[in-house]
Amino acid sequence: QVQLAESGGGLVQAGDSLTLSCAASGRTFRNYAMGWFRQGTGKEREFLAAISWSGGDTYYADSVKGRFTISRDNAKNTVYLQMNSLKPEDTAVYYCAAGSTIASMMRVDVNYWGQGSPVTVSS
């Protein structure tokens, strides 16, 4: 069992940067690939980025490639999402997730979800 808790969301202006954190409980954190997703109002949940259990492999959706960076610290049981050059269309609730592989993340085939952290980007 893995419990996930996101933090770091809030209100920012367009062009700003923001870093989200996701703290995981349980000693099996390092067994899972981790990912970030978002869901805007009236929209489906969207895959953003994923990282392998070791941190050696990452994958990004085209919509955030070059602006967002995923990383993890297995010693701290934490995964991060660094977001730069934020745009109003990035406004959404951001979720972290744990799954078996990066490929499963891309299919939104997830074992555990966090509760979500809202991010609002004003123009």
Short mmCIF file of C-alpha atoms in Angstrom, two decimals:
data_model
loop_
_atom_site.label_atom_id
_atom_site.label_comp_id
_atom_site.label_asym_id
_atom_site.label_seq_id
_atom_site.Cartn_x
_atom_site.Cartn_y
_atom_site.Cartn_z
CA GLN A 1 0.00 0.00 0.00
CA VAL A 2 1.27 3.47 -0.94
CA GLN A 3 -0.37 6.72 0.14
CA LEU A 4 0.45 9.87 -1.81
CA ALA A 5 0.10 13.50 -0.75
CA GLU A 6 0.72 16.40 -3.11
CA SER A 7 1.74 19.89 -2.01
CA GLY A 8 3.01 23.11 -3.53
CA GLY A 9 0.05 24.17 -5.63
CA GLY A 10 -1.39 27.66 -5.59
CA LEU A 11 -2.05 30.82 -7.58
CA VAL A 12 0.70 32.14 -9.83
CA GLN A 13 0.99 34.49 -12.78
CA ALA A 14 1.70 33.52 -16.35
CA GLY A 15 5.42 33.02 -16.87
CA ASP A 16 6.06 32.06 -13.26
CA SER A 17 7.55 28.80 -12.01
CA LEU A 18 6.18 26.41 -9.43
CA THR A 19 7.37 23.12 -7.96
CA LEU A 20 4.94 20.45 -6.83
CA SER A 21 5.96 17.77 -4.36
CA CYS A 22 4.40 14.39 -3.73
CA ALA A 23 5.30 12.61 -0.52
CA ALA A 24 4.73 8.87 -0.40
CA SER A 25 4.23 6.70 2.62
CA GLY A 26 5.30 3.08 2.72
CA ARG A 27 8.61 1.37 2.26
CA THR A 28 7.78 0.20 -1.26
CA PHE A 29 7.95 3.65 -2.87
CA ARG A 30 11.13 2.82 -4.73
CA ASN A 31 9.41 -0.18 -6.37
CA TYR A 32 7.07 2.05 -8.36
CA ALA A 33 7.30 4.26 -11.37
CA MET A 34 5.81 7.65 -10.52
CA GLY A 35 3.87 10.08 -12.63
CA TRP A 36 2.11 13.42 -12.73
CA PHE A 37 -1.29 14.08 -14.24
CA ARG A 38 -3.68 17.01 -14.33
CA GLN A 39 -7.37 17.55 -14.78
CA GLY A 40 -8.87 20.85 -15.81
CA THR A 41 -12.49 21.77 -15.23
CA GLY A 42 -14.68 19.76 -17.57
CA LYS A 43 -11.70 17.91 -19.03
CA GLU A 44 -10.37 14.37 -18.82
CA ARG A 45 -7.38 13.55 -16.66
CA GLU A 46 -4.24 14.15 -18.72
CA PHE A 47 -0.87 12.39 -18.45
CA LEU A 48 2.02 14.85 -18.06
CA ALA A 49 5.22 13.07 -17.04
CA ALA A 50 6.56 9.84 -15.60
CA ILE A 51 9.80 8.62 -14.07
CA SER A 52 11.12 5.10 -13.58
CA TRP A 53 11.72 3.60 -10.15
CA SER A 54 15.44 4.41 -10.35
CA GLY A 55 14.95 7.88 -11.78
CA GLY A 56 17.03 6.92 -14.78
CA ASP A 57 14.23 7.20 -17.32
CA THR A 58 11.66 9.93 -17.83
CA TYR A 59 8.92 10.64 -20.34
CA TYR A 60 6.88 13.76 -21.01
CA ALA A 61 3.70 14.63 -22.82
CA ASP A 62 4.25 16.98 -25.75
CA SER A 63 2.17 19.65 -24.02
CA VAL A 64 4.74 20.09 -21.25
CA LYS A 65 8.00 18.86 -22.79
CA GLY A 66 10.73 21.44 -22.29
CA ARG A 67 8.77 23.33 -19.59
CA PHE A 68 8.16 20.68 -16.90
CA THR A 69 10.72 18.41 -15.22
CA ILE A 70 9.95 15.34 -13.14
CA SER A 71 12.41 14.04 -10.57
CA ARG A 72 12.40 11.81 -7.52
CA ASP A 73 14.34 11.32 -4.31
CA ASN A 74 13.92 7.73 -3.14
CA ALA A 75 15.66 8.50 0.17
CA LYS A 76 12.90 11.02 0.91
CA ASN A 77 10.06 9.03 -0.70
CA THR A 78 9.23 12.12 -2.74
CA VAL A 79 8.62 12.90 -6.38
CA TYR A 80 8.69 16.45 -7.77
CA LEU A 81 7.32 18.34 -10.74
CA GLN A 82 9.19 21.52 -11.60
CA MET A 83 6.98 23.70 -13.80
CA ASN A 84 8.41 26.67 -15.68
CA SER A 85 6.91 29.27 -18.02
CA LEU A 86 3.44 28.54 -16.74
CA LYS A 87 0.47 29.44 -18.94
CA PRO A 88 -3.19 30.03 -18.09
CA GLU A 89 -4.01 26.76 -19.88
CA ASP A 90 -1.90 24.94 -17.26
CA THR A 91 -4.62 25.73 -14.72
CA ALA A 92 -5.85 22.40 -13.33
CA VAL A 93 -5.78 20.06 -10.37
CA TYR A 94 -2.47 18.21 -10.42
CA TYR A 95 -2.22 14.61 -9.27
CA CYS A 96 0.71 12.36 -8.61
CA ALA A 97 0.41 8.63 -9.09
CA ALA A 98 2.30 5.40 -8.57
CA GLY A 99 2.29 2.61 -11.11
CA SER A 100 4.25 -0.32 -12.42
CA THR A 101 6.05 1.28 -15.40
CA ILE A 102 6.32 4.48 -17.41
CA ALA A 103 4.32 2.80 -20.17
CA SER A 104 1.49 1.99 -17.78
CA MET A 105 1.47 5.62 -16.60
CA MET A 106 1.02 6.76 -20.19
CA ARG A 107 -2.07 4.51 -20.42
CA VAL A 108 -3.34 6.02 -17.14
CA ASP A 109 -3.01 2.53 -15.68
CA VAL A 110 -2.18 3.54 -12.14
CA ASN A 111 -2.06 1.70 -8.85
CA TYR A 112 -2.36 4.69 -6.49
CA TRP A 113 -3.48 8.32 -6.78
CA GLY A 114 -2.85 11.33 -4.61
CA GLN A 115 -5.68 13.63 -3.59
CA GLY A 116 -4.66 16.42 -5.97
CA SER A 117 -3.20 19.92 -5.65
CA PRO A 118 -4.85 22.83 -7.48
CA VAL A 119 -2.76 25.16 -9.61
CA THR A 120 -4.20 28.37 -11.03
CA VAL A 121 -2.26 30.45 -13.53
CA SER A 122 -3.56 33.96 -14.06
CA SER A 123 -2.94 35.92 -17.25
#
